[in-house]
Structures are given as structure tokens and as C-alpha cells.
Amino acid sequence: MTDNTNGTEQPDERVPKRVIGTPPPGTPMLGEEESTEVLKVPGVSLQDPRTAKKGERLAALCFTVTFLAGIGFIASYVAFQVGDLDSTGVSNLALGGTLTLALLGLAVGIVVWVRMVMPKYNLVQERHAMASDEEVRSEVGETFMQGAQESGITKRPLLRRTLLLATAPLGLAPLVLLKDLGPLPETKLRHTVWDPKQHGGKELRLVVEGSGQPIRAADFNSPGGLLSVVPEGYEHDLNALSKATLILINLRPEEIKSGTNKNWTHNGIVAYSKICTHVGCPAALYEQSTHHILCPCHQSTFDATDGARVIFGPAARPLPQLPIGVDGQGYLVAKGDFPVPVGPSFWERGDAEAEVREKGGQV
Amino acid sequence: MSTGPVPKPIAGTSSFIDDRIGAGNFLKRNLRKIFPDHWSFLLGEIALYSFIILLLTGTFLTFWYKPGMNHVVYDGSYEPLKGILMSEAYASSLNISFDVRGGLLMRQMHHWAALLFIAGMMVHMLRVFFTGAYRKPRELNWIIGVLLLTLALAEGLTGYSLPDDLLSGAGLRITQGVAISLPLVGTYVSFFLFGGEYPGEDVMARFYSLHILLIPGILLALISAHMILMWVQKHTQMPGKGRTNKNVVGAPFYPAFMAKAGAYFLFTFAVIAGLATFAQINPIWAFGPYTPADISAGSQPDFYMGFLEGSLRIMPAWEINVLGYTLPLSVIIPALVPMGIIMTGLALYPFLEQWVTGDRREHHIADRPRNNPHRTAIGMSAITFYGVLWLLGANDELSAFFHISLYTTTWFGRIAVFLGPALAYAITYRMCLGLQRNDAAILGHGVESGVIKRLPHGEFIEVHVPPADDIAAHMRGKEAIPTIAAAPDGEGIPPKGLRGPIGRLRAKMSETYGGEKIPIEEHHEEHPAISPADDDKSLTR
Ligand code: HEM
Ligand code: FES
């Protein structure tokens, strides 16, 4: 929409610009004689009447399109119902199509109007420095000081200081009010619902995410398999799931390296936290041939055979392992909680793995 | 002829208003306010109009959206999800899509407008940067712009979470993972934001009030301030014939600019409506309800979050444990540092440039990017830095597309994020000087006319003719970048303020940054037929 292509039309600018052999300045270039009915202003060059007439017709055509499309929009609203994917798609197409057309018609019409009917402008406006002049400045300064003195704030320190004092606690009030936004973290991040102590010693069964089926160890016996697992009774508790979700992997016992705690496995079945130790995405991808667990978010890669230690990516710690075993009926259960907090690192976490090791435990 | 009397109804209303608030004086000054014209001045308008469309479509969405996290059994129209337990938020978003006529259109328009809003702002900001339009007196508007961009990212982040589908949940999870890793306050921030443990029951309602009330309110206030300042200070203009630092050349607000702006709003509106009609965006029904136990593979955030995603991806696994506390560098560095560098760098640039050049004058003529090579090079290296991070936010796609290993792309990113910007700097700097030399040649010797002439002694030459007036004026609109005089005075003592290591650094930087790299020398005598106004150059000062 760059319209100002026909040079500056300022009379004072024209004089020195004249090129020998070109028409003298002031010669009308756009047939202005015919359009004397409109006020002539320097810097405003009127359109050729024929162009203007054409523009008028074109713009009118565009506006008519908009009118029709607008009616089409209302008709589409009445005619097309929504519900399933297909009907919603049709309705979307009809409503959106007519709306787009209506808007486009209006937009194009106005552009045609501006370009073909309105004059070309090359007007000049003066610019002044933003700063006010010295006189004004000093006057404002004086007024300000006078007012300050009249108010007494400059001469009465007691007034000033107690005023400041008064606002301090009031300023804190909004912050104090926000305290009940949430409870304090305490040790909540260190436990998950797998902990039998939370259920009077009852060991929770591992159930398949989605179907809720408990898992009989004997049925999950093909090495290389992978299951996404949640605690029984917490299938829909998102808070619990965001810490307790597991990946269950079946390895051949000879594949398991020292990083994995063999006592916490059952017949080669090992359970790791599914919550990535980077920023908490579910580490959901598993490559059977290499036994690599991959987090799709930032591609941290963990070695399932070696205590899920990190082999690539931004995660700094292995996925914690959960001690599992079987209950009386042969279903997989959690024998205890994770030894360390699961999921993303946080300030108070410290080197929880080292602490466990110090106490003689294994992670 | 005379313009004739103002029609009765308009005259009546306006005198009613003028009697009460004296609007006439304002209108007298402003109805014919001049707006300069250049395609790049329209970029900011894209952002402005997208914002208006966001307000309109967003308000429509609020009529049906429910920010609840309690579980409901879905029984809306969309068959495949019938009977499934999901949050009220997700159910209501499905409801907007499948049970409200035009609801899907509005959702898609809202999302497309959000993308256009942020993209428009970014490109607009680059235009302002590369033309130096942030210089005095426009620093305040520049800072408002940086705030707007930051807030827009927050607005997009909160909005993206609202539908509570599996994809938006992944974004929310990453946000929480980043929040909780902040040193000292992380766990508190997370527990206060989520009302306890993640994900809790509160975050949707909180994001909702941020998304539809607090942040849009601040955005609206800042955008208004941005517009008022622009109006008061007037637009910058590109160098050219008759354009000086003391005038504005262009079309009047009423009627031309007003009509054009209206048309442009409608264009933006039409493009967004067209995208929402023909290009599907965020098909939330395909992802299913959010659960922290699952993720849809290959999930990508909206484009404006891509650079954060990329920096998280290329970060090596650094974590420090001291005295029982943990500093998860592999999260806080990528989450805070690139954003910090970019936003702080943007906010401070006008002041740093002033400090280096010592230039405290008002500028109303936009620079051509080539005429300030160091600034342009700095801008290009920032774009490269951002671009590398952004690309690496999709490194899994890159790896699949180009059949290279995922880890190779990560390593490529780790190196490119440092090397790329340096390279971009060097190349851009060279290119700017090349282009300046080109301009100087055209002004000095004219353009090749394609006419071959045989001289009396038999030699053939190509006739060079002077460039067209307006082009020449555009090229001449260049001046040397000021430097602070670093020359020691008589007794070998450097001027005050340039002593000491920082002062010497400043003098050195000033000398490098400023000055005239490729002076323009015109040989007017060679073209006696043309009398270019000798004072043309001063016009653009
Ligand atoms: C100003 C910048 C804004 C940005 C960048 C933005 C961005 C977004 C995004 C990306 C979404 C997700 C859209 C989707 O469902 O696919 C969203 C949803 C939403 N936004 Fe905005 N928005 C903005 C302003 C507003 C305003 C002003 C309102 C209301 C007055 C609003 C109300 C909503 C509502 C109700 C939703 C949920 C829609 C749903 O779940 O289907 N937004 N926003
Ligand atoms: S969350 Fe798993 S790699 Fe980032």
C-alpha cells in the first residue's frame, strides 16, 4: 500500500529540480483541469475521473460480494448443524468461507476506493522537538517546589517518615493474602502412593494404565515387553499419577547390570518411575533392541538394563526404581516406596541418591 | 468550490460533544495528521489487529468454556470420546468445538490470531530494531514493546493450557517442571501456583483469570500507551526526497490513512478467518484428555515457545548438589538464560547504543539497515541465536526428516548456538559494507544505462546515468554514526569519562561502532545536465 510514488509536489521543491527538456513545473500531469470541482491543495493530486469512475464501480462490486457473503454466513448458520466430525467440518467450511469472503470483499473494496477514488497525497507536516522549552521547564520546576513547600512535606520530617512507615505493612498485605494459594511443600514431594505405610502396610497392586488390569507376573513373561503401569485404586487420581506412574520392563536376568537393584525385580521384571527426572514428562518410548528408554520431550535417554542411568540428554539423574514383588495370588505389587523423590529436581531435594547409599541402601 | 456544510446529523452530534468536551481543538490538530508510508510500517498493525480479533473471539469462547478440573463423564456429540472421564475444562472445549455452531471456527480463529499476534509483534520489533526507530525520543515505546512481547508469551502459555487436552497438559507439565527447579523458591512457586501438588484442582481456574482478565488488561493498557506515544511522537519515515528530520511526509489520517487502516484490519481479519476455515489447528479431540501418565509422541508447542523447547533440548545434563541443596542447571539455564539474554538485550539496546555513540539527538528518519553495519550484524546474530534454538526445538522432526541421528542434531545445536551467531555477525557486517559500497558507486558514477557509446578515439564505454531522483534521495539519507571523541586532548589526557578501563572500552567500542565506513562521494560536475540540489543531503539530517 505504498502510494506515494509520484514525487513531492511542494511548489518550493520543484523549482531547482527541473530537468531540461521536461515540461515546466506546474503543468498538470493527471488531467486536473477536468476535476476543478474539488478544492485544489498542494500535495494532493486528484485521480483521473475515469480511474475514479472505474474505482467506484469496482469497489461497489466488492461491497456487493460482502453483502452476499454476509447473507451466506447467516444462511450457513441456520442450514448446517454441528455434532460429529463431518458435519462440524462442513459447518466450519461454510461459516468460515462466507466470513472470509465477506471480510475480504470489504477490505479489497476499501483499498480500491483509497487507491482509485481518493487523491494521491504527499502532504508535509512540520515536526517539533519533543522537549518543551527551557522556560516552561523551569516554570514547572518552580511550581512543583512551591507546591511541595506549601504541602509541608519538605519541612516536616515526622509527617514524611510516619507516612512511609504507614505504607510498609499495607504494601505487604497483598502478598500475605496470597499465602493461601497453596499449602507448603513439606515432604510431599518425597512420597508416592506406592508407600505401603500410607495404607496400613497393604502393598498396592500394579495395574495396567488404561485398562486397570492387575498384572500376573507369569503373564508378563516375554522379554522386551513394556507396560505403562499405575497403582490400583488411583487410576484417575492425577496427583497420584503424576508421581507414581511406572514403566514395567521385562528383561532377561543376564542382561541386568549392577545399576539395577536385582532384589527389587521379579523374574527379570523391573519397574522404573515413568516421570522423567528432567522436567517431568512421561518417559514413554522404549527401544527393545537397545533397552533404551526415551523421553519424547527433550530426548533424555536412559539405560533400562543399568538402573535407568542417563546416557544422553538434559536429565541429570536416573529414573528411580521401585521395589516390586508378587502377592499371594501372583499379582505384581509394590514392596515399598521409591527410595528417592521422583520427577524433576528441586532445591530441597539434595543428593537423595547419595544419602540412601550412605545409609547402606541401594537406589 | 467549497466543501459544503456538514450534514445535519453529524453536525448535531459533534456540536453536542464539542459543547461538552471541546473536542474541536483536538480534531483540528489531528484529523489531517500525516502518516508516512512504507510497507514495513504495517507489521505492527498486524499485531494490533490480531489483538482486537483475540479479544473478540476470546470473549466468544468464554461464554461456554468452563475452567474446571473436576472429572466429568463426557456425553457431548463427539462419539469417540463418549463415556470417557475427563476434566470439565476439556469437556467444555470439546463442547465449543462440536456443539456450538461456529464454535470450532472461533476456537481456530482464536488460536491462529494468537500465532499471528506474536509473529506480528516479533517482525514489527525487528523492523524497529534494524531501522533504528527505537532511538531517541522513542525509547519508551521500545520498552513498552519488549514488555508487550514478554506478556504475550505468558498470555499464549496460559491460553494453550486451557483446553486441558493431552498436548496442552504436556506444556503445563514442562512449565511446572521448570517452576519447581528454581533455586530456593521453586517448590513454593509450584505449590502456590497449583494449589498443592501437581496438577491439583486449581490451576485451570487460575490460568483462566490470568488469561482472560489480568494479562489482557495489562496488554490493553500497554497497547494503548504504545499507540498514544506513537501518535504524539509521530511515525518515523524512511529517508527520501523532501523528507527531513523536521517533517513528516505522507497521507493524512482522514480520510486516506483511516480507510487504509480499516482495510488492513479487515485483511488481517480475513486472513485469520481463512486460516481457521482451511487450516486445522490444535484438533484437541484427537489428543484425548490430559493425564500425567501419558504423552502424545512428537508433541510440539506453539512456535513462540519453540526456542525455549530447543534450549531445554540441547542442554547437557548439569546439576549441582551442595550442602543438601540442588541446583538443576540443566533446567534453569535453558529456561532462563536465552530468554533473559534476548529480553534484557532488547530492553537495554537503545541505551547501550547511546552510551557507545554518545548520540543524544532526536531521530525521526529511519536508518537503512546497511547504514549501521554493527547494529544490523548484532541483530542478525541475535536472530541466528534464536533461530538455532527454535530449530532445535524440533530436532526430532529434523532427525526424522534428514535421516540423521537424534544425538547428532543435539550436538549440532550445541555447537551452532555459539558458532552461528558469530558467523552471522561477520557475514552481515561484510554484506552491509558491500551494499553501502554499491550505493556509493551508484551515487558517485551513476547506474549503467545499457547504452554503449563509442568515443572519438575508438574506445567503447557504457554510458552511466544518474539514478532516479527518489532513489538517489533514499540513498543519500545516510549520515555518519556519531562517535564520542576519544582523542586525548592537548596534554595527552583523555577526556573525562573515558579514563579508566571502562572508559577506554567505551572509546574503543565507539570508534568501532560509529563513524562513516563507506563515504559517499558524488561527482556532480560530470552530469551538468542534471542539477541535483546540493543541499539534498542536509534534507535528511
Ligand atoms: C491477547 C493475547 C491472547 C493470546 C496470545 C491467546 C492465546 C490463546 C491460545 C493459544 C489458546 C488455546 C486455543 C485453543 O483452544 O486451541 C487460548 C484459549 C482461550 N482463550 Fe485466549 N489468547 C489471548 C487473548 C484472550 C482473551 C482476551 C480472551 C477472553 C476475553 C481469551 C479467552 C480464551 C479462552 C476462553 C480459551 C479457551 C478456549 C478453548 O479451550 O477452547 N483469550 N488463548
Ligand atoms: S522432560 Fe524428559 S527430557 Fe525433558
Short mmCIF file of N, CA and C in Angstrom, two decimals, chain A residues 226 247 274 282-287 292-296, chain B residues 295 297-298:
data_model
loop_
_atom_site.label_atom_id
_atom_site.label_comp_id
_atom_site.label_asym_id
_atom_site.label_seq_id
_atom_site.Cartn_x
_atom_site.Cartn_y
_atom_site.Cartn_z
N LEU A 226 6.99 -54.06 27.37
CA LEU A 226 6.91 -52.82 28.16
C LEU A 226 5.45 -52.53 28.49
N ILE A 247 7.02 -47.45 34.37
CA ILE A 247 7.15 -48.31 33.22
C ILE A 247 7.68 -49.64 33.73
N LYS A 274 8.05 -43.54 35.62
CA LYS A 274 7.88 -43.09 34.24
C LYS A 274 8.08 -41.59 34.13
N PRO A 282 6.24 -37.80 30.81
CA PRO A 282 6.30 -39.25 30.91
C PRO A 282 7.33 -39.78 29.91
N ALA A 283 8.31 -40.52 30.40
CA ALA A 283 9.33 -41.10 29.52
C ALA A 283 8.72 -42.34 28.90
N ALA A 284 8.07 -42.16 27.76
CA ALA A 284 7.12 -43.17 27.29
C ALA A 284 7.67 -44.06 26.19
N LEU A 285 8.81 -43.73 25.62
CA LEU A 285 9.26 -44.50 24.47
C LEU A 285 10.32 -45.52 24.90
N TYR A 286 10.25 -46.69 24.31
CA TYR A 286 11.18 -47.75 24.68
C TYR A 286 11.65 -48.43 23.41
N GLU A 287 12.96 -48.57 23.32
CA GLU A 287 13.51 -49.26 22.17
C GLU A 287 13.97 -50.63 22.62
N HIS A 292 16.75 -48.94 25.52
CA HIS A 292 16.80 -47.52 25.87
C HIS A 292 15.40 -46.99 26.13
N ILE A 293 15.27 -46.23 27.22
CA ILE A 293 14.02 -45.53 27.49
C ILE A 293 14.23 -44.09 27.05
N LEU A 294 13.31 -43.59 26.22
CA LEU A 294 13.50 -42.25 25.68
C LEU A 294 12.34 -41.36 26.11
N CYS A 295 12.68 -40.17 26.59
CA CYS A 295 11.64 -39.22 26.93
C CYS A 295 11.36 -38.36 25.70
N PRO A 296 10.12 -38.32 25.24
CA PRO A 296 9.85 -37.60 23.99
C PRO A 296 9.99 -36.08 24.12
N ILE B 295 1.72 -39.23 27.09
CA ILE B 295 2.10 -38.11 26.23
C ILE B 295 1.90 -38.55 24.80
N ALA B 297 3.22 -38.72 21.21
CA ALA B 297 4.56 -38.63 20.65
C ALA B 297 4.63 -37.49 19.66
N GLY B 298 5.83 -36.91 19.55
CA GLY B 298 6.04 -35.83 18.58
C GLY B 298 5.27 -34.58 18.91
#
